[in-house]
Coordinates of C-alpha atoms and ligand atoms in Angstrom, one line a residue:
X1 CA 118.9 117.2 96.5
X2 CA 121.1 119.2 98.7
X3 CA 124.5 119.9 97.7
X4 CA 127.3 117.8 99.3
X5 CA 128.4 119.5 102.7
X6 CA 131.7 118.9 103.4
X7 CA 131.8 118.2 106.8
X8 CA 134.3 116.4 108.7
X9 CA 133.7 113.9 111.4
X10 CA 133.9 115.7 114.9
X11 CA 137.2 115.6 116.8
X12 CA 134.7 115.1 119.8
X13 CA 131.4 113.4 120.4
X14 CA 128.8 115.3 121.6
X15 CA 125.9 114.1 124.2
X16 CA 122.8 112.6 123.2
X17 CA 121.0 114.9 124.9
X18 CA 122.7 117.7 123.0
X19 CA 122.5 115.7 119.8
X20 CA 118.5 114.5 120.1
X21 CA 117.7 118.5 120.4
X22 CA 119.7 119.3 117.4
X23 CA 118.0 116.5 115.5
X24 CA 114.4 117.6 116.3
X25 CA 115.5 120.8 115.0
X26 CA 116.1 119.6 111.9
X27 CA 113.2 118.4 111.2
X28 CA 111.4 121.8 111.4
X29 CA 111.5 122.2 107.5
X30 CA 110.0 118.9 106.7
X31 CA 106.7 118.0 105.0
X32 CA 104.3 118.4 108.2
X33 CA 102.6 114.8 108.0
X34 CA 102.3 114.5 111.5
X35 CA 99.4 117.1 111.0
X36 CA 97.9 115.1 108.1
X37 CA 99.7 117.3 105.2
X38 CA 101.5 115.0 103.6
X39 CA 99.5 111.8 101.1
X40 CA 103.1 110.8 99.9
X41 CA 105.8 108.9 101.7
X42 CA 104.4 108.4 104.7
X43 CA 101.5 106.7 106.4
X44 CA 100.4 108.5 109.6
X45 CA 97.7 105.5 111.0
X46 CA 97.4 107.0 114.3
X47 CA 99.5 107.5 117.6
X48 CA 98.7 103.7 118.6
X49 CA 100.0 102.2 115.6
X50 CA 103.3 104.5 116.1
X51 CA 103.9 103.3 119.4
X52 CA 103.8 99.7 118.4
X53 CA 105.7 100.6 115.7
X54 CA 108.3 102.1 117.8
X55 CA 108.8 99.9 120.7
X56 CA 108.6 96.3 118.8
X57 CA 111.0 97.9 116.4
X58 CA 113.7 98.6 119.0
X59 CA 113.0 95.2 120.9
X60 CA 114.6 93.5 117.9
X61 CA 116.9 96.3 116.2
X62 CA 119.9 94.7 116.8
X63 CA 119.5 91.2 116.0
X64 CA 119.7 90.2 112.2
X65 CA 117.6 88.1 109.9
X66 CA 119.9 87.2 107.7
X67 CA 120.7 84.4 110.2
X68 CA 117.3 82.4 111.3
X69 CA 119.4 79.9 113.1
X70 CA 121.3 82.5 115.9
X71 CA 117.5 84.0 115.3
X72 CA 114.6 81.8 115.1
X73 CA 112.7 84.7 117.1
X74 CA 112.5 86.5 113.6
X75 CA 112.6 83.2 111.2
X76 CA 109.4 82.2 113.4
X77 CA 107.9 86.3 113.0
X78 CA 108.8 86.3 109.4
X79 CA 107.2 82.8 108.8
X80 CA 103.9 84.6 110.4
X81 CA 104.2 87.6 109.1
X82 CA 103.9 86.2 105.2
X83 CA 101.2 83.4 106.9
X84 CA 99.6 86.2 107.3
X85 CA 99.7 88.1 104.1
X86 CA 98.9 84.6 103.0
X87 CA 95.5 84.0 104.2
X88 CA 94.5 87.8 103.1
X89 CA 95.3 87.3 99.5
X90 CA 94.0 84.0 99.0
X91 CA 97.3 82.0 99.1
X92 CA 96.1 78.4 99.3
X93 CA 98.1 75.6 101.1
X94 CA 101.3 76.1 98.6
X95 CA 101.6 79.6 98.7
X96 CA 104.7 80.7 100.5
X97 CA 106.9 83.9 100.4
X98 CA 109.5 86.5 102.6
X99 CA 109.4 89.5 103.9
X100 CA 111.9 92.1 101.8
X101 CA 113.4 95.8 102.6
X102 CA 110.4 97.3 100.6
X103 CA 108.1 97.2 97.4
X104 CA 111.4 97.4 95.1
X105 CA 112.9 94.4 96.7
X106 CA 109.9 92.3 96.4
X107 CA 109.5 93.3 92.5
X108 CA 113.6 92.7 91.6
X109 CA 113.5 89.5 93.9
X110 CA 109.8 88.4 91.8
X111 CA 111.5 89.6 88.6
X112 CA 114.3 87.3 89.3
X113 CA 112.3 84.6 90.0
X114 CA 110.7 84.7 86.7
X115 CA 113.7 85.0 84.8
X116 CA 115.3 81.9 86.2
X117 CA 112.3 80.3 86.1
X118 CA 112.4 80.9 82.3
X119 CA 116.0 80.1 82.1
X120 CA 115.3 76.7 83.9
X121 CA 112.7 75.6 81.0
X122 CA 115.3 76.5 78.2
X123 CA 114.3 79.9 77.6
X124 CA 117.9 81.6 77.4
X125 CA 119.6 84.9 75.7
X126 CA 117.1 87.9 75.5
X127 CA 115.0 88.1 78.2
X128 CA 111.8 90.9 78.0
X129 CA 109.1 92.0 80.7
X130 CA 105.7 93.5 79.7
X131 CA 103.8 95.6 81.7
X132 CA 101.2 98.5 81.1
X133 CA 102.3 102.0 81.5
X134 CA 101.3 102.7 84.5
X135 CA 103.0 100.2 86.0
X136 CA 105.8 101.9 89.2
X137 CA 109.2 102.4 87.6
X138 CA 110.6 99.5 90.1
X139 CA 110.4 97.3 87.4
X140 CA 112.9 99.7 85.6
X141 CA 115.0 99.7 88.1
X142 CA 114.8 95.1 88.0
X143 CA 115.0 95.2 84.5
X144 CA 117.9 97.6 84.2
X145 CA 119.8 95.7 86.5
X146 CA 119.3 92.2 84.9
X147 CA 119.5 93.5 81.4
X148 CA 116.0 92.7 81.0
X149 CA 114.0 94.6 77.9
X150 CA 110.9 96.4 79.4
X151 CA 107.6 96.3 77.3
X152 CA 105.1 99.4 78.7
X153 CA 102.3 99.2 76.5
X154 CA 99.8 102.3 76.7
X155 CA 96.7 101.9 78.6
X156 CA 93.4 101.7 77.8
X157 CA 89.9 103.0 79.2
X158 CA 89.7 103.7 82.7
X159 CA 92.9 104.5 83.1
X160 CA 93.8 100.4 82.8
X161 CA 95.7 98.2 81.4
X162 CA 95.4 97.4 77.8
X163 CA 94.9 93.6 77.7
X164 CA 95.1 92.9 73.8
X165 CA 97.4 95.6 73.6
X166 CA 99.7 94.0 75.9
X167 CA 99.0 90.2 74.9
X168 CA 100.0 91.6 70.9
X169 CA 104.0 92.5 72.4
X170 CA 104.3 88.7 74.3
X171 CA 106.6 86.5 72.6
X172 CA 108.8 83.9 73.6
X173 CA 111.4 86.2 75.4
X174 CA 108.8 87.3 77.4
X175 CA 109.7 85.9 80.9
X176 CA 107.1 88.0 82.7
X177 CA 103.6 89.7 82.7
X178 CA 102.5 92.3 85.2
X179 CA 99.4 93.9 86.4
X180 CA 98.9 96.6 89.7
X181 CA 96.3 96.3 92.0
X182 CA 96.4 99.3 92.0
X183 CA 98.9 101.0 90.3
X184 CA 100.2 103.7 91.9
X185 CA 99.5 107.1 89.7
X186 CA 95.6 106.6 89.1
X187 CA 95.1 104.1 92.4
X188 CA 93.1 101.7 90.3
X189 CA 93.4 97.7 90.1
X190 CA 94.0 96.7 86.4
X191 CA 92.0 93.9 84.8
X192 CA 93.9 90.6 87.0
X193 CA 91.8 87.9 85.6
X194 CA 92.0 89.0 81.7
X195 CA 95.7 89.4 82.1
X196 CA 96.2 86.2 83.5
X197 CA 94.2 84.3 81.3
X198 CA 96.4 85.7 78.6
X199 CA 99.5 84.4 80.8
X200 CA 97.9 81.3 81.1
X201 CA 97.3 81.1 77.7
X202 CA 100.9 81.7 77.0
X203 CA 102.4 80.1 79.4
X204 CA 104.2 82.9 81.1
X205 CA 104.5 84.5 84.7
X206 CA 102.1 86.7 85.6
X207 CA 103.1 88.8 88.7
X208 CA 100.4 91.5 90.1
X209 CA 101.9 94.0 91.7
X210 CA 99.9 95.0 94.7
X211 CA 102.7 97.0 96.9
X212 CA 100.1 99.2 97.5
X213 CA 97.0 98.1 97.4
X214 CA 97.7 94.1 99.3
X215 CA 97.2 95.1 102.5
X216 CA 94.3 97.5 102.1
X217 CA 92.1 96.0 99.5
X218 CA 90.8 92.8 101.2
X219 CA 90.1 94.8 104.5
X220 CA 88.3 97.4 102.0
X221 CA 86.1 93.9 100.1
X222 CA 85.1 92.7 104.0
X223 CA 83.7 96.4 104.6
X224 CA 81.5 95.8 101.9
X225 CA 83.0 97.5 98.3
X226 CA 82.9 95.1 95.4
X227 CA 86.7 95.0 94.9
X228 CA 87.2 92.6 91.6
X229 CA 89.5 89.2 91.8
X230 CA 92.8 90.3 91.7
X231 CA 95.4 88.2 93.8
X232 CA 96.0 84.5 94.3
X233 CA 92.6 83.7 93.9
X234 CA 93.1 84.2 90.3
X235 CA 94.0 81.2 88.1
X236 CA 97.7 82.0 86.6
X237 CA 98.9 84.5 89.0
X238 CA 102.3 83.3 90.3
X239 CA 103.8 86.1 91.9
X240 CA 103.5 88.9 93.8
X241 CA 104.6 92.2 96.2
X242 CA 102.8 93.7 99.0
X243 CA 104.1 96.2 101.0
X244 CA 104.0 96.2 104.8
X245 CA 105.2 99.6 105.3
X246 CA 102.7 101.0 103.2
X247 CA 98.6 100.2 103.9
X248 CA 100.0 97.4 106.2
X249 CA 101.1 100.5 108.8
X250 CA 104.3 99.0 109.4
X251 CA 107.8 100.5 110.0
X252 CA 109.3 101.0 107.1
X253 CA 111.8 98.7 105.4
X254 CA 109.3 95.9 105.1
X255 CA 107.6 94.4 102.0
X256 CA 106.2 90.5 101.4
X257 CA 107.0 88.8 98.0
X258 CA 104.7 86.1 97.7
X259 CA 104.8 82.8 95.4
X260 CA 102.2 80.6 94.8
X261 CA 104.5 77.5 95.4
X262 CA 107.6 76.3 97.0
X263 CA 108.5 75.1 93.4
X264 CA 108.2 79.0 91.8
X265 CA 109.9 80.5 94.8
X266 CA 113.0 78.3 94.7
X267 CA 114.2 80.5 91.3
X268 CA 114.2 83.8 93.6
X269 CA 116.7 81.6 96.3
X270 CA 120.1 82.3 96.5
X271 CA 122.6 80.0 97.3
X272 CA 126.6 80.7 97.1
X273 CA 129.3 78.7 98.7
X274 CA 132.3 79.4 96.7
X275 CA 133.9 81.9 98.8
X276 CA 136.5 81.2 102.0
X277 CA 133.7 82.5 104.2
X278 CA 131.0 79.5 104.2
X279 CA 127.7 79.1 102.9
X280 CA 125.4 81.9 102.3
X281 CA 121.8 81.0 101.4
X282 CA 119.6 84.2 101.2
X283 CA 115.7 85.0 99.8
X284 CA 116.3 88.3 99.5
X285 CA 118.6 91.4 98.0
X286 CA 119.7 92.4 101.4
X287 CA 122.7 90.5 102.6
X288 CA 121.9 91.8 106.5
X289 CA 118.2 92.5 107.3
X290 CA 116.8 94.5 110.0
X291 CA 115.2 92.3 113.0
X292 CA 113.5 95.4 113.6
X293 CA 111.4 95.5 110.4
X294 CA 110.2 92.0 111.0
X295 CA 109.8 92.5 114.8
X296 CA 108.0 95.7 114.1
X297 CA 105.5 94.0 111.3
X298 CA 104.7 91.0 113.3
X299 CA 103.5 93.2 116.4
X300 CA 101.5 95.8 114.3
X301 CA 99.9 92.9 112.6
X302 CA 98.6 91.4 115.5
X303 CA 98.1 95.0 118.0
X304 CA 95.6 95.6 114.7
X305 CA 94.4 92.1 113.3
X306 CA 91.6 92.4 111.1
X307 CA 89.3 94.6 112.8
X308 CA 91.2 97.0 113.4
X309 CA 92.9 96.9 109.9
X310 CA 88.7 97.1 109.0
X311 CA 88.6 100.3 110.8
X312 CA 91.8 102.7 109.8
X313 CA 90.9 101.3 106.8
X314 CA 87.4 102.6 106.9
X315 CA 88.6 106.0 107.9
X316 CA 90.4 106.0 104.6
X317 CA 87.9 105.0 102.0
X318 CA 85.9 107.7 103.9
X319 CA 88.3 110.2 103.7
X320 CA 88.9 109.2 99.5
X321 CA 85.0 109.7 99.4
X322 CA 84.7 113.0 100.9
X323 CA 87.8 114.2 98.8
X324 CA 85.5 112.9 95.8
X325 CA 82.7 114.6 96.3
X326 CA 84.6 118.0 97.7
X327 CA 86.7 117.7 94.5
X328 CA 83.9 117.5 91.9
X329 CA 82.1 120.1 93.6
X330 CA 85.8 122.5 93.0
X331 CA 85.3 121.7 88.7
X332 CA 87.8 118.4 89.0
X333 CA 87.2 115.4 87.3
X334 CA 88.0 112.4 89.3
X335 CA 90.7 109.5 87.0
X336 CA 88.4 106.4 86.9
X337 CA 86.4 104.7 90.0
X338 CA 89.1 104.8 92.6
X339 CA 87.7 102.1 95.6
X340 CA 91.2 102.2 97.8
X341 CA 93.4 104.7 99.1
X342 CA 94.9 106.7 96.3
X343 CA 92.4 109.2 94.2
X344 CA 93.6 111.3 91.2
X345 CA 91.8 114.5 90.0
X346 CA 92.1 116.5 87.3
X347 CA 90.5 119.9 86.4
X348 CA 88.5 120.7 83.6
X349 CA 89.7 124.1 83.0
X350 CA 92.2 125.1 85.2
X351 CA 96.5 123.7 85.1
X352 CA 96.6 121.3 88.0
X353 CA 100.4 121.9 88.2
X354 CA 99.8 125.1 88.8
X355 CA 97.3 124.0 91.8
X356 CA 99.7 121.9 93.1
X357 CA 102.1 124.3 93.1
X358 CA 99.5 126.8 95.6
X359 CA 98.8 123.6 97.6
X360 CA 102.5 123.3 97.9
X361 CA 102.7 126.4 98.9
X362 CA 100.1 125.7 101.7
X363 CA 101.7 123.3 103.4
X364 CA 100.5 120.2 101.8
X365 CA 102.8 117.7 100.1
X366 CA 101.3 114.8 97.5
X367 CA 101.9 113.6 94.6
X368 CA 100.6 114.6 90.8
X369 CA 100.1 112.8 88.0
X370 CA 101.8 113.8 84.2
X371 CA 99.4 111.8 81.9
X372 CA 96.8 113.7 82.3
X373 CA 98.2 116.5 84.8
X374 CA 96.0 115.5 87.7
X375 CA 96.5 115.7 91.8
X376 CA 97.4 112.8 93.7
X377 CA 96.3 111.4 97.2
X378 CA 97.4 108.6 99.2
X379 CA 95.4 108.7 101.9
X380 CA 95.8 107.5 105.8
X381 CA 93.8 107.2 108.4
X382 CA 94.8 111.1 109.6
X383 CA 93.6 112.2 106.8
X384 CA 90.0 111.6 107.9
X385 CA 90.4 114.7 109.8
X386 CA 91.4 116.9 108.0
X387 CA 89.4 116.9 104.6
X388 CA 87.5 119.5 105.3
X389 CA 91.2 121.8 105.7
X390 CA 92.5 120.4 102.5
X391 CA 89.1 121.2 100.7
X392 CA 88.7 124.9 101.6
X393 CA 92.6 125.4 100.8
X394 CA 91.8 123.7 97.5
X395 CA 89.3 125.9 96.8
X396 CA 91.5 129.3 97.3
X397 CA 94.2 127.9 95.2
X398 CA 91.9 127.2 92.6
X399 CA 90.8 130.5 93.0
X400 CA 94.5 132.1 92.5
X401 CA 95.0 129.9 89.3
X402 CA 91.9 131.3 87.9
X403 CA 92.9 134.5 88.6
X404 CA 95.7 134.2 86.0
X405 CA 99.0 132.7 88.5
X406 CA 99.8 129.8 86.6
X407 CA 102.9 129.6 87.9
X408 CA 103.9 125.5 88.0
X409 CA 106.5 123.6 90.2
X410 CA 110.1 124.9 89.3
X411 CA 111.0 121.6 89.2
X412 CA 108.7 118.8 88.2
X413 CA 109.8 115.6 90.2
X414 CA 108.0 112.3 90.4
X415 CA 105.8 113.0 93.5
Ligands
LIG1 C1 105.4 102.0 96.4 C2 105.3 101.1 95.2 C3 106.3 100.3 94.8 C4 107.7 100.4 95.3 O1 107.8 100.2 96.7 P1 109.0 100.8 97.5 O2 108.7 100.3 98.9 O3 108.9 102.3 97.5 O4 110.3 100.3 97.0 C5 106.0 99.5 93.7 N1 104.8 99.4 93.2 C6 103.8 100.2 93.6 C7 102.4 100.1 92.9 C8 104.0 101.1 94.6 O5 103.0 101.9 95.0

């Protein structure tokens, strides 16, 4: 983090001409993922989507979901959008859900959800949510706020989650289960239908988190990869989050959290009247939310539909096998049988801190795993072109860490 300017608020305005320059400018120093460096943060799917992305965006930036009756433009794209999101992971004729700011939304709003749906069958006082290890801190961040324990239980082989390590912490506080599909460090789907026959079982909520991994996984099953059970097809999942402004190549500020029923999402609703200001009903966190992430999701869903989700998509599991084959060839080791977007690789012999470190230093900005110290990809579409790039410069930094500079990142952040 930079350190706070102080800087106080022109006595003039400047012109947008003047300002736009400036602003460019300032961007000079940033992670270059318009060239296909960066596999963190951002999804680059291609100038097309960008435009679409762009131009539906500003058509509705001003107007505001929060109120579907001045809007029923966005109530009606919203409604589609999750439709949508729907029919890809197997919602049936009950399933219903809304469109959030982004993956954390979703996961407080489903988190929510399952704790009032708790409360609602008697379930009161301590509240706890378990979850395996390598499950995205968001659920920290719900359970924090909502004074929720949190339950990570280690994971097992393959880099999954533990079932029977998992079902042996579930007790009657337990107000919800979670699996990824994938999870984010290792980019692998966890085992849905065990899980939630143990949730079944038990009669708690099983939410699969698949912020990552919704709107890329049942594009990557029609191309033809086995890709296991693991959303609403599966018997005892009730809940979960897909982000649009990840593998759905939306604008950012967009997620869905999905419910199997009406009944289930009614505990994530909510409803206030006692104020001097009116009735305020909303799904969501967000008081105020952007027409322009819903505007923006809506066209880039339907510029693409599935065919054209089929084919960025392609160029990514492409791209992931490539980076396979031109990793194990470099002495790396490859975390488990990655079939989506994100691959982890660790090194037999050689610190993969310090490699990410030389990469760093090369221009390209990922991710890393801690347990074990592996490198992280998130692939897009870009990235198709420029494996071969990425490869040789991985090569030469392996090279430098052989050669005895082991020097690591100074400072060790998530990704
Ligand atoms: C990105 C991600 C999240 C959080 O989503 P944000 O949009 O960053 O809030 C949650 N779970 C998984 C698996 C993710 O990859």
């Amino acid at each position: 983090m930079a350190d706070q300017p102080h800087v106080p608020m022109p006595d003039q305005g400047r012109d947008w001409a003047d300002l736009r320059a400036e602003m460019v400018g300032r961007g000079d120093g940033d992670a270059r993922w318009r060239d296909g460096r960066t596999s963190v943060y951002v999804f680059n799917a291609g100038e097309d989507v960008a435009q679409v992305q762009r131009e539906a965006y500003s058509l509705y930036m001003s107007e505001n979901g929060l109120g579907p009756a001045a809007f029923p433009s966005l109530a009606k794209m919203e409604a589609e959008v999750v439709a949508m999101g729907l029919s890809l992971l197997n919602g049936g004729p009950e399933a219903v859900g809304n469109i959030t700011s982004g993956g954390t939304d979703s996961i407080t709003m489903a988190v929510k959800a399952a704790r009032d749906y708790a409360r609602a069958r008697g379930q009161n006082g301590a509240a706890n949510l378990v979850l395996p290890y390598s499950a995205h801190p968001a659920f920290d961040k719900a359970a924090m706020l909502m004074d929720i324990e949190l339950r990570r239980v280690a994971i097992g082989d393959g880099y999954l989650a533990d079932v029977d390590a998992m079902a042996a912490v579930v007790d009657d506080a337990t107000v919800m289960v979670v699996g990824s599909a994938p999870s984010f460090p290792y980019g692998l789907i966890d085992p849905i239908e065990s899980i939630a026959a143990m949730c079944r079982e038990r009669g708690v909520w099983m939410h699969v988190d698949a912020c990552v991994g919704g709107y890329i996984a049942p594009f990557v099953r029609m191309n033809g990869a086995g890709i296991v059970p693991f959303d609403f097809e599966v018997d005892g999942v009730l809940s979960m989050s897909a982000d649009l402004h990840k593998y759905g190549y939306c604008a950012k500020g967009a997620s869905t959290v999905l419910f199997r029923s009406e009944q289930l999402r009614q505990h994530m609703m909510f409803d206030c009247d006692d104020w001097p200001g009116g009735r305020m009903v909303t799904p969501t966190l967000a008081g105020t939310r952007p027409g322009g992430a819903i505007s923006a999701a809506w066209a880039v869903m339907n510029h693409l539909g599935v065919a054209g989700y089929r084919a960025k998509h392609r160029l990514v599991t492409n791209a992931r096998e490539a980076v396979e084959v031109g990793v194990a060839n470099l002495g790396f080791e490859v975390l488990g049988e990655p079939q989506l977007g994100i691959v982890a690789f660790r090194h037999t012999e050689l610190d993969a801190h310090a490699i990410y470190r030389q990469m760093y230093r090369r221009g390209w900005v990922s991710a890393f795993t801690t347990e074990p110290p592996a490198l992280h990809l998130m692939l897009s579409p870009i990235h198709a072109e420029v494996t071969d790039e990425y490869l040789a410069d991985l090569a030469q930094s392996c090279d430098v860490v052989a050669g005895g500079d082991t020097s690591r990142p100074s400072e060790i952040r998530y990704s």
